[in-house]
Tab-separated table of C-alpha atoms in Angstrom:
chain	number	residue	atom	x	y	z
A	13	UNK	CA	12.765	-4.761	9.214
A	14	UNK	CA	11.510	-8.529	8.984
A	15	UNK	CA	9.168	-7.427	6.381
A	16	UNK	CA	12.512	-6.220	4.515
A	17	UNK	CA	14.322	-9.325	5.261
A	18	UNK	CA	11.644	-11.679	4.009
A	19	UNK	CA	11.734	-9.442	0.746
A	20	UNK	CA	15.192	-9.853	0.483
A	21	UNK	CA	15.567	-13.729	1.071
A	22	UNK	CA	12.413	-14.710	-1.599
A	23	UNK	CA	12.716	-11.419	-4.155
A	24	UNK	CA	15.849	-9.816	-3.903
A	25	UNK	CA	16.667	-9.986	-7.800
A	26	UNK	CA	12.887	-8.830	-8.704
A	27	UNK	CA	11.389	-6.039	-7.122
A	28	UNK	CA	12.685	-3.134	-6.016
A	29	UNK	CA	11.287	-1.586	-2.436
A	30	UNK	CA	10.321	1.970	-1.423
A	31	UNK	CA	9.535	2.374	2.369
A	32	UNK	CA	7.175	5.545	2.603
A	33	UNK	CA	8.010	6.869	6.317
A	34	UNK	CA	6.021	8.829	8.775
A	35	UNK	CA	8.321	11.588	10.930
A	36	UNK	CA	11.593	9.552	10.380
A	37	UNK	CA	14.442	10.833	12.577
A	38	UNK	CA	18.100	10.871	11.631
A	39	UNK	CA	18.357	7.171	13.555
A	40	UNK	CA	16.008	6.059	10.827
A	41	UNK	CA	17.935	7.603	8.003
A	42	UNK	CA	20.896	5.761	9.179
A	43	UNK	CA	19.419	2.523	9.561
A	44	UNK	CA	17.910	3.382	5.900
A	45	UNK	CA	21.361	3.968	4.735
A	46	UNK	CA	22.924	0.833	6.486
A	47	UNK	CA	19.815	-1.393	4.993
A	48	UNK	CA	20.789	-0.052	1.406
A	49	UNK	CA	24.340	-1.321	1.902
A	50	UNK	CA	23.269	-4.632	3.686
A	51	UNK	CA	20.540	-5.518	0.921
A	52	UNK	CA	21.685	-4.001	-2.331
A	53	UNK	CA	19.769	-6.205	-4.236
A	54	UNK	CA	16.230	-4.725	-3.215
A	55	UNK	CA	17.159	-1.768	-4.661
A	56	UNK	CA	16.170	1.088	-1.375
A	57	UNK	CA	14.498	4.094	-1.540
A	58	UNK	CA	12.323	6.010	0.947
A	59	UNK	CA	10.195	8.872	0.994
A	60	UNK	CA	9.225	10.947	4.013
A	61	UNK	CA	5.755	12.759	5.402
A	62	UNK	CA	5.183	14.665	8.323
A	63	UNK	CA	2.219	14.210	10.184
A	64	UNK	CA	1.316	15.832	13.659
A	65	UNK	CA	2.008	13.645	16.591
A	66	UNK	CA	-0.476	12.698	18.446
A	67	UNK	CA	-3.655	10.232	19.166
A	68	UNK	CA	-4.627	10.490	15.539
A	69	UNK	CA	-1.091	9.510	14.211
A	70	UNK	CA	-1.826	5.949	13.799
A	71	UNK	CA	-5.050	6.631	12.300
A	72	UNK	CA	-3.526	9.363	9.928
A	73	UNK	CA	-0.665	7.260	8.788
A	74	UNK	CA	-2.282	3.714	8.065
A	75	UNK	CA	-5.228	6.150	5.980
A	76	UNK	CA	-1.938	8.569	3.945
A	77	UNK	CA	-0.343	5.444	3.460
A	78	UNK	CA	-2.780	4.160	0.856
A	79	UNK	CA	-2.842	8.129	-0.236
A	80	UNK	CA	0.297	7.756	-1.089
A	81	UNK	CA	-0.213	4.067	-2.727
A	82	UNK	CA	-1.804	6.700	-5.850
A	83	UNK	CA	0.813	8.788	-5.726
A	84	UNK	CA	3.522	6.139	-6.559
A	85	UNK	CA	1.596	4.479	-8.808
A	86	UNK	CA	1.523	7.334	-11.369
A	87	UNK	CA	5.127	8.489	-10.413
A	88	UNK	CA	6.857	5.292	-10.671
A	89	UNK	CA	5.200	4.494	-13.846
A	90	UNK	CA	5.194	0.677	-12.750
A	91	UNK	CA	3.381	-2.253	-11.010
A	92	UNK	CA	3.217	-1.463	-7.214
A	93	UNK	CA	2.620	-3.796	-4.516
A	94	UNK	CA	2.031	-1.998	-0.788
A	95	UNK	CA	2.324	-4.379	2.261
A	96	UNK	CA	1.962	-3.228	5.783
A	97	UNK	CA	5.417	-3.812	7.519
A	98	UNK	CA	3.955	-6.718	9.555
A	99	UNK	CA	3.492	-9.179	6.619
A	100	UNK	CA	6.130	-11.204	5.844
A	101	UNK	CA	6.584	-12.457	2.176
A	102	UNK	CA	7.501	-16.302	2.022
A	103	UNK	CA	7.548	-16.935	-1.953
A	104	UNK	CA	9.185	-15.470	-4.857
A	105	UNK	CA	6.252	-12.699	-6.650
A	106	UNK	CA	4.800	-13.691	-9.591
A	107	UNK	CA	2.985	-11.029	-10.712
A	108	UNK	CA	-1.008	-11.684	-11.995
A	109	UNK	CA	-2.505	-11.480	-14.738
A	110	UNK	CA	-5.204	-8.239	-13.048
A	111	UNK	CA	-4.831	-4.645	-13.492
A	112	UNK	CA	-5.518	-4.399	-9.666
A	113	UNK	CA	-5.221	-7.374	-6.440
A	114	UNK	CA	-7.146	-6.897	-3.002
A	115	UNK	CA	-7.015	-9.454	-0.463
A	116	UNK	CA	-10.328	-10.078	1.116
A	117	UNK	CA	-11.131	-11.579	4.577
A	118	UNK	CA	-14.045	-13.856	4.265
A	119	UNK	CA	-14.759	-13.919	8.303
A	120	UNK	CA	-13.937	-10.126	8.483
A	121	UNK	CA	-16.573	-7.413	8.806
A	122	UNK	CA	-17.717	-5.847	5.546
A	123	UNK	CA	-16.058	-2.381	6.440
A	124	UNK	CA	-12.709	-5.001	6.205
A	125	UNK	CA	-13.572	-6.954	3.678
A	126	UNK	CA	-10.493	-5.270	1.393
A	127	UNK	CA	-7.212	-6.309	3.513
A	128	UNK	CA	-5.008	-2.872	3.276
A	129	UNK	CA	-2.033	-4.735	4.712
A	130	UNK	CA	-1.622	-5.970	1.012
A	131	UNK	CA	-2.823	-4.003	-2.354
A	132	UNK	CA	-1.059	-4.712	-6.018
A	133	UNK	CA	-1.687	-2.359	-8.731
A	134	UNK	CA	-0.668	-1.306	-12.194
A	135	UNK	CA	-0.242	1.911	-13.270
A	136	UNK	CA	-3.568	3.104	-14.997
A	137	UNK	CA	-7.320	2.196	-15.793
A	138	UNK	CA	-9.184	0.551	-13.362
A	139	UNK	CA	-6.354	0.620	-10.054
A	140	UNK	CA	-5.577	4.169	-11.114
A	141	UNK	CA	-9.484	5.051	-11.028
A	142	UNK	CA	-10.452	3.050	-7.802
A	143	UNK	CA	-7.256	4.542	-5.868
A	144	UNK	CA	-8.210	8.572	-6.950
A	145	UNK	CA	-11.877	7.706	-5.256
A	146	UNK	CA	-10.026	6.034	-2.823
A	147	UNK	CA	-7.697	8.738	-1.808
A	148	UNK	CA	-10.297	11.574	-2.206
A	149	UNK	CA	-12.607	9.770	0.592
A	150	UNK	CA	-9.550	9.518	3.330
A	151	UNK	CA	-8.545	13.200	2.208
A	152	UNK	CA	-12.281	14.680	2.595
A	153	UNK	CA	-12.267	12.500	5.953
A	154	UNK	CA	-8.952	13.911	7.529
A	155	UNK	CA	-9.699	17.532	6.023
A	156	UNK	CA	-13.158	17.144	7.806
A	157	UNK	CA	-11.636	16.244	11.380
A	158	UNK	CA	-12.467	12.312	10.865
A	159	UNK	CA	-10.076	10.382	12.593
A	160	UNK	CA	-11.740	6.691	12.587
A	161	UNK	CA	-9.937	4.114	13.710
A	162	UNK	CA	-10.028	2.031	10.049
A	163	UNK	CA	-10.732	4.966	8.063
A	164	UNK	CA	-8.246	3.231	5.511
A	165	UNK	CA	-10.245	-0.048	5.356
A	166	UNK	CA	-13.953	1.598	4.635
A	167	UNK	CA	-12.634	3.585	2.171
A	168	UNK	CA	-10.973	0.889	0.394
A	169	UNK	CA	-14.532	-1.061	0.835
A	170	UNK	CA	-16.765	2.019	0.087
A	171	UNK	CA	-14.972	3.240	-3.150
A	172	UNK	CA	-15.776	-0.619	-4.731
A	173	UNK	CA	-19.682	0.259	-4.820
A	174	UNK	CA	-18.230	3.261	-7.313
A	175	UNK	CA	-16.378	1.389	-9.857
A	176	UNK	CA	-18.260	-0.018	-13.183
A	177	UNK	CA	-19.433	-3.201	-13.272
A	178	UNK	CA	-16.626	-3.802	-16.405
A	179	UNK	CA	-14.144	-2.542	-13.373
A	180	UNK	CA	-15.166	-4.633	-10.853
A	181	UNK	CA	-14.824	-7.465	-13.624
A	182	UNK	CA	-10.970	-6.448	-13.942
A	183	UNK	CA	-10.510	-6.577	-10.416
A	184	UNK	CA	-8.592	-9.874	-8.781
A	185	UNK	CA	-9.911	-10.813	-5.447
């Protein structure tokens, strides 16, 4: 909810906000509903996907979140931005001048050097390309049993080494 909040008080006239949930309860419904009244500005909406509870959960999740990064991207037909609940947003957006925007992490290890806490895209070209590859690698990796902790982050890093060098050229970083 601070995530929501920080939204709110820096962009609440200029972007709308779609929480994707993982095995919501009625409790979070509510809250969803109450949020939508509180902060009408944002303009709520939520989607909802089961997953099976258990050790994997947090591994599944974090890896169908950026699964589902594709999927609204060609169903909202508009610019996406999709920030992990734990950042907090302290300026008004101004959106760049890139088809696609991945954080990077000089000190991190390779297999992190593309931050998944925050990815912008546009609908399209090169962020529509790099985000199929990327969500066919975490879907072959769940489908084959593969449960790495970080599964999210090497795929976001492994499916750069498959884009065109014209791509990668597209590509703010």
């Amino acid at each position: 909810v601070p995530m929501l909040y920080s939204l709110y008080d820096t962009n609440r006239d200029v972007l709308d906000v779609h929480l994707h949930l993982f095995n919501g309860s009625d409790a979070v419904k509510a809250s969803l509903t109450a949020l939508r009244e509180q902060l009408p500005e944002l303009n709520l909406s939520a989607s909802h996907e089961k997953i099976a509870s258990n050790a994997d959960a947090s591994v599944v999740s974090a890896a169908r979140r950026i699964v589902f990064l594709r999927h609204a991207l060609a169903t909202f037909n508009t610019p996406v931005i999709a920030i992990n609940t734990n950042v907090l947003v302290r300026k008004p957006w101004t959106e760049p001048d890139a088809p696609l925007l991945l954080l990077q992490t000089e000190a991190a290890p390779f297999w992190e050097e593309v931050f998944a806490g925050f990815i912008y895209a546009r609908p399209g070209g090169v962020a529509q390309r790099y985000l199929d590859r990327v969500a066919h690698f975490i879907d072959d990796n769940l489908a084959s049993g593969n449960y790495a902790p970080g599964l999210e982050q090497v795929a976001l890093f492994s499916c750069l080494d498959c884009l065109s060098p014209e791509d990668h050229r597209a590509i703010t970083r």
